[in-house]
């Protein structure tokens, strides 16, 4: 039912986790796909190999673009490269982000950590969207990956919660500005079984993950594909009348306080 043939999509942070799963599903739906990575070229190549192994469905070969998206110049350049490689741009999935695993109270948080988190999680999305809006035409889609932390906060990770909360406000503002030509939405995952969360899950011999799962009504943390599916839905014609929304994908965790 989801056919993205003839559409060109860029997924940031596409070398692993949610980004990789999203890129693979977009390609399976027929889109021409580009992904960005910062340092992990080998991981990005493996994602491209998996897409190619699935068959190209007439979409053309996927591409991987290396960039540190915390700078305006890098974001501008990666959009230019994506357009050149894919023949245009219809879909932007702003997924790249950081979650510093170390618990740090606000009163002890250093400037470097705060600036790095805001730069990667918020500033880069602004730069990317600003650049992309010059090339995405009518019927375009922008999906930003936020977090449940945006809505409920996260003690000792105030930098992360603040960056993701700002993304929600940004999405709602941008959705109004670019309607009706482009839809802009956010997907807010809860805990996801990715490398980003590996350290937390492994605490006390795996007790960290089990404790988290007990607080999720569906009884498990999400897989990357659990998050990628709703993203692809929002990129499709099935989601054409949704804009400025936050789609929570957390197994019901936010219902439990």
Coordinates of C-alpha atoms in Angstrom, one line a residue:
X1 CA 0.0 0.0 0.0
X2 CA 3.0 2.3 0.5
X3 CA 4.6 3.2 -2.9
X4 CA 7.3 5.8 -2.9
X5 CA 8.5 5.1 -6.5
X6 CA 9.9 8.2 -8.0
X7 CA 10.6 9.8 -4.7
X8 CA 14.0 10.8 -3.4
X9 CA 14.7 10.6 0.3
X10 CA 17.6 11.6 2.6
X11 CA 18.0 10.0 6.0
X12 CA 20.5 11.6 8.4
X13 CA 22.3 9.3 10.8
X14 CA 21.5 6.4 8.5
X15 CA 24.5 4.2 9.2
X16 CA 22.8 2.4 12.2
X17 CA 19.8 2.1 14.4
X18 CA 16.6 4.0 13.5
X19 CA 18.2 5.7 10.6
X20 CA 19.4 2.5 9.0
X21 CA 16.1 0.8 9.4
X22 CA 14.3 3.8 8.0
X23 CA 16.5 4.0 4.9
X24 CA 16.0 0.3 4.3
X25 CA 12.2 0.5 4.5
X26 CA 12.1 3.7 2.3
X27 CA 14.1 1.8 -0.3
X28 CA 11.8 -1.2 -0.1
X29 CA 8.9 1.2 -0.8
X30 CA 10.6 2.3 -4.0
X31 CA 12.3 5.5 -3.0
X32 CA 15.8 6.5 -4.1
X33 CA 17.6 6.8 -0.8
X34 CA 20.6 8.7 0.5
X35 CA 22.0 8.4 4.0
X36 CA 24.4 10.5 6.0
X37 CA 27.1 9.3 8.4
X38 CA 29.7 11.1 10.5
X39 CA 32.6 8.7 10.9
X40 CA 31.2 5.2 10.4
X41 CA 31.7 4.7 6.7
X42 CA 31.8 0.9 6.9
X43 CA 28.5 0.8 8.7
X44 CA 27.0 3.0 6.1
X45 CA 28.3 0.8 3.3
X46 CA 26.6 -2.2 5.0
X47 CA 23.3 -0.4 4.9
X48 CA 23.8 0.3 1.2
X49 CA 24.6 -3.4 0.7
X50 CA 21.4 -4.4 2.4
X51 CA 19.4 -2.1 0.3
X52 CA 21.0 -3.3 -2.9
X53 CA 20.5 -6.9 -1.9
X54 CA 16.8 -6.2 -1.6
X55 CA 16.7 -5.0 -5.2
X56 CA 16.6 -1.5 -6.4
X57 CA 12.9 -1.4 -7.5
X58 CA 13.9 1.0 -10.2
X59 CA 14.9 3.6 -7.6
X60 CA 18.6 3.8 -8.5
X61 CA 21.6 3.0 -6.3
X62 CA 21.5 4.3 -2.8
X63 CA 24.3 6.7 -1.7
X64 CA 26.1 7.4 1.6
X65 CA 27.3 11.0 2.4
X66 CA 29.8 11.7 5.1
X67 CA 29.3 14.8 7.1
X68 CA 29.4 16.3 10.6
X69 CA 26.0 18.0 10.6
X70 CA 26.7 20.3 13.5
X71 CA 27.8 23.0 11.1
X72 CA 25.7 25.1 8.8
X73 CA 28.1 24.7 5.9
X74 CA 28.1 20.9 6.2
X75 CA 24.3 20.7 6.2
X76 CA 24.1 23.0 3.1
X77 CA 26.6 20.8 1.3
X78 CA 25.0 17.5 2.2
X79 CA 21.7 18.7 0.8
X80 CA 23.4 19.8 -2.4
X81 CA 25.2 16.4 -2.6
X82 CA 21.9 14.5 -2.0
X83 CA 20.1 16.4 -4.7
X84 CA 22.9 15.8 -7.2
X85 CA 23.1 12.1 -6.4
X86 CA 19.4 11.4 -6.2
X87 CA 18.1 13.7 -8.9
X88 CA 16.1 15.8 -6.4
X89 CA 14.8 15.6 -2.9
X90 CA 11.2 14.9 -1.8
X91 CA 11.7 13.5 1.7
X92 CA 13.9 14.5 4.5
X93 CA 14.2 12.4 7.6
X94 CA 16.2 14.3 10.3
X95 CA 17.2 11.4 12.5
X96 CA 20.9 12.0 13.4
X97 CA 21.3 12.8 17.1
X98 CA 23.2 12.1 20.3
X99 CA 22.2 11.0 23.8
X100 CA 25.0 11.3 26.3
X101 CA 24.6 8.2 28.5
X102 CA 26.3 9.6 31.6
X103 CA 23.9 11.0 34.2
X104 CA 24.8 14.7 34.9
X105 CA 22.6 17.1 37.0
X106 CA 22.1 20.5 35.5
X107 CA 24.2 22.2 38.2
X108 CA 27.2 20.1 37.2
X109 CA 26.7 20.1 33.4
X110 CA 29.5 21.6 31.5
X111 CA 29.2 24.0 28.6
X112 CA 30.8 21.5 26.2
X113 CA 28.2 18.8 26.7
X114 CA 25.3 21.3 26.5
X115 CA 26.6 22.9 23.3
X116 CA 27.4 19.5 21.7
X117 CA 24.0 18.1 22.4
X118 CA 22.1 21.2 21.2
X119 CA 24.3 21.5 18.2
X120 CA 23.8 18.0 16.9
X121 CA 20.2 17.5 18.0
X122 CA 18.7 20.9 17.3
X123 CA 20.9 23.2 15.3
X124 CA 21.6 20.6 12.6
X125 CA 17.9 20.1 12.1
X126 CA 17.4 23.8 11.6
X127 CA 20.2 24.0 9.1
X128 CA 19.1 20.9 7.2
X129 CA 15.5 22.0 7.0
X130 CA 16.4 25.5 5.9
X131 CA 18.6 24.1 3.1
X132 CA 16.1 21.4 2.1
X133 CA 13.2 23.8 1.8
X134 CA 14.9 25.3 -1.2
X135 CA 14.6 22.1 -3.1
X136 CA 11.7 20.1 -1.7
X137 CA 8.7 20.7 -3.9
X138 CA 4.9 20.3 -3.5
X139 CA 4.0 17.0 -1.8
X140 CA 7.3 16.9 0.1
X141 CA 7.7 15.3 3.5
X142 CA 9.9 16.3 6.5
X143 CA 10.0 13.9 9.5
X144 CA 12.0 14.8 12.5
X145 CA 13.0 12.2 15.1
X146 CA 12.3 13.6 18.6
X147 CA 11.8 11.7 21.8
X148 CA 9.4 11.0 24.6
X149 CA 11.9 13.0 26.7
X150 CA 10.6 16.1 24.8
X151 CA 7.3 15.7 26.5
X152 CA 8.1 14.3 29.9
X153 CA 11.6 15.6 30.5
X154 CA 14.5 13.4 31.6
X155 CA 16.3 14.1 34.8
X156 CA 20.1 14.2 34.5
X157 CA 19.8 14.5 30.8
X158 CA 18.4 18.0 30.6
X159 CA 20.5 18.8 27.6
X160 CA 18.9 16.0 25.6
X161 CA 15.3 16.7 26.8
X162 CA 15.7 20.4 26.0
X163 CA 17.0 19.7 22.5
X164 CA 14.2 17.2 21.7
X165 CA 11.5 19.5 23.2
X166 CA 12.7 22.3 21.0
X167 CA 12.4 20.1 18.0
X168 CA 8.7 19.6 18.7
X169 CA 8.1 23.3 18.8
X170 CA 10.2 23.7 15.6
X171 CA 8.2 21.1 13.8
X172 CA 4.9 22.7 14.7
X173 CA 6.1 26.1 13.6
X174 CA 7.6 24.9 10.3
X175 CA 4.5 22.8 9.5
X176 CA 2.4 26.0 9.5
X177 CA 4.9 27.9 7.4
X178 CA 5.2 25.4 4.6
X179 CA 1.7 24.1 4.4
X180 CA 0.0 23.0 2.2
X181 CA 3.0 22.2 -0.1
X182 CA 5.0 20.2 2.5
X183 CA 4.0 18.2 5.6
X184 CA 6.3 18.4 8.7
X185 CA 5.9 15.9 11.5
X186 CA 7.9 14.4 14.4
X187 CA 8.2 10.8 15.6
X188 CA 8.9 10.5 19.3
X189 CA 10.4 7.1 20.2
X190 CA 10.7 5.8 23.7
X191 CA 13.5 3.3 24.5
X192 CA 14.8 1.6 21.4
X193 CA 17.2 -1.3 21.2
X194 CA 20.1 0.6 19.6
X195 CA 23.8 1.1 20.2
X196 CA 22.9 4.5 21.8
X197 CA 21.2 2.8 24.6
X198 CA 23.5 -0.2 25.0
X199 CA 25.3 1.1 28.0
X200 CA 22.1 1.8 29.9
X201 CA 20.6 -1.6 29.0
X202 CA 23.8 -3.4 30.2
X203 CA 23.9 -2.0 33.6
X204 CA 23.9 -4.5 36.5
X205 CA 24.2 -7.4 34.1
X206 CA 21.2 -6.5 32.0
X207 CA 19.0 -5.4 34.9
X208 CA 18.8 -1.9 33.4
X209 CA 17.0 -3.1 30.4
X210 CA 14.7 -5.4 32.4
X211 CA 13.7 -2.5 34.6
X212 CA 12.9 -0.3 31.6
X213 CA 10.8 -3.1 30.1
X214 CA 8.7 -3.4 33.2
X215 CA 7.7 0.2 32.8
X216 CA 6.5 -0.3 29.2
X217 CA 2.9 -1.6 28.9
X218 CA 3.8 -3.6 25.8
X219 CA 6.6 -5.3 27.8
X220 CA 9.6 -4.6 25.5
X221 CA 11.8 -1.9 24.1
X222 CA 11.2 -1.0 20.5
X223 CA 13.3 -2.3 17.6
X224 CA 14.6 0.2 15.1
X225 CA 12.1 -1.1 12.6
X226 CA 9.3 -0.4 15.1
X227 CA 10.2 3.3 14.7
X228 CA 11.0 3.2 11.0
X229 CA 7.6 2.0 10.1
X230 CA 5.7 5.0 11.4
X231 CA 8.3 7.3 9.8
X232 CA 7.7 5.7 6.4
X233 CA 4.0 6.0 6.9
X234 CA 4.3 9.7 7.5
X235 CA 6.4 10.0 4.3
X236 CA 3.7 8.2 2.2
X237 CA 0.4 9.2 0.7
X238 CA -1.4 7.5 3.7
X239 CA -0.1 10.3 5.9
X240 CA -0.8 13.2 3.5
X241 CA -3.3 14.9 5.8
X242 CA -1.1 14.8 8.9
X243 CA 1.1 17.8 9.7
X244 CA 2.5 19.5 12.8
X245 CA 2.0 16.3 14.8
X246 CA 4.1 14.2 17.2
X247 CA 3.6 10.5 16.7
X248 CA 4.5 8.7 19.9
X249 CA 6.0 5.3 19.4
X250 CA 6.9 4.0 22.9
X251 CA 4.8 0.9 23.7
X252 CA 2.6 3.0 26.0
X253 CA 5.4 4.1 28.3
X254 CA 4.3 7.7 28.5
X255 CA 1.0 6.5 30.0
X256 CA 2.7 5.3 33.1
X257 CA 4.2 8.5 34.4

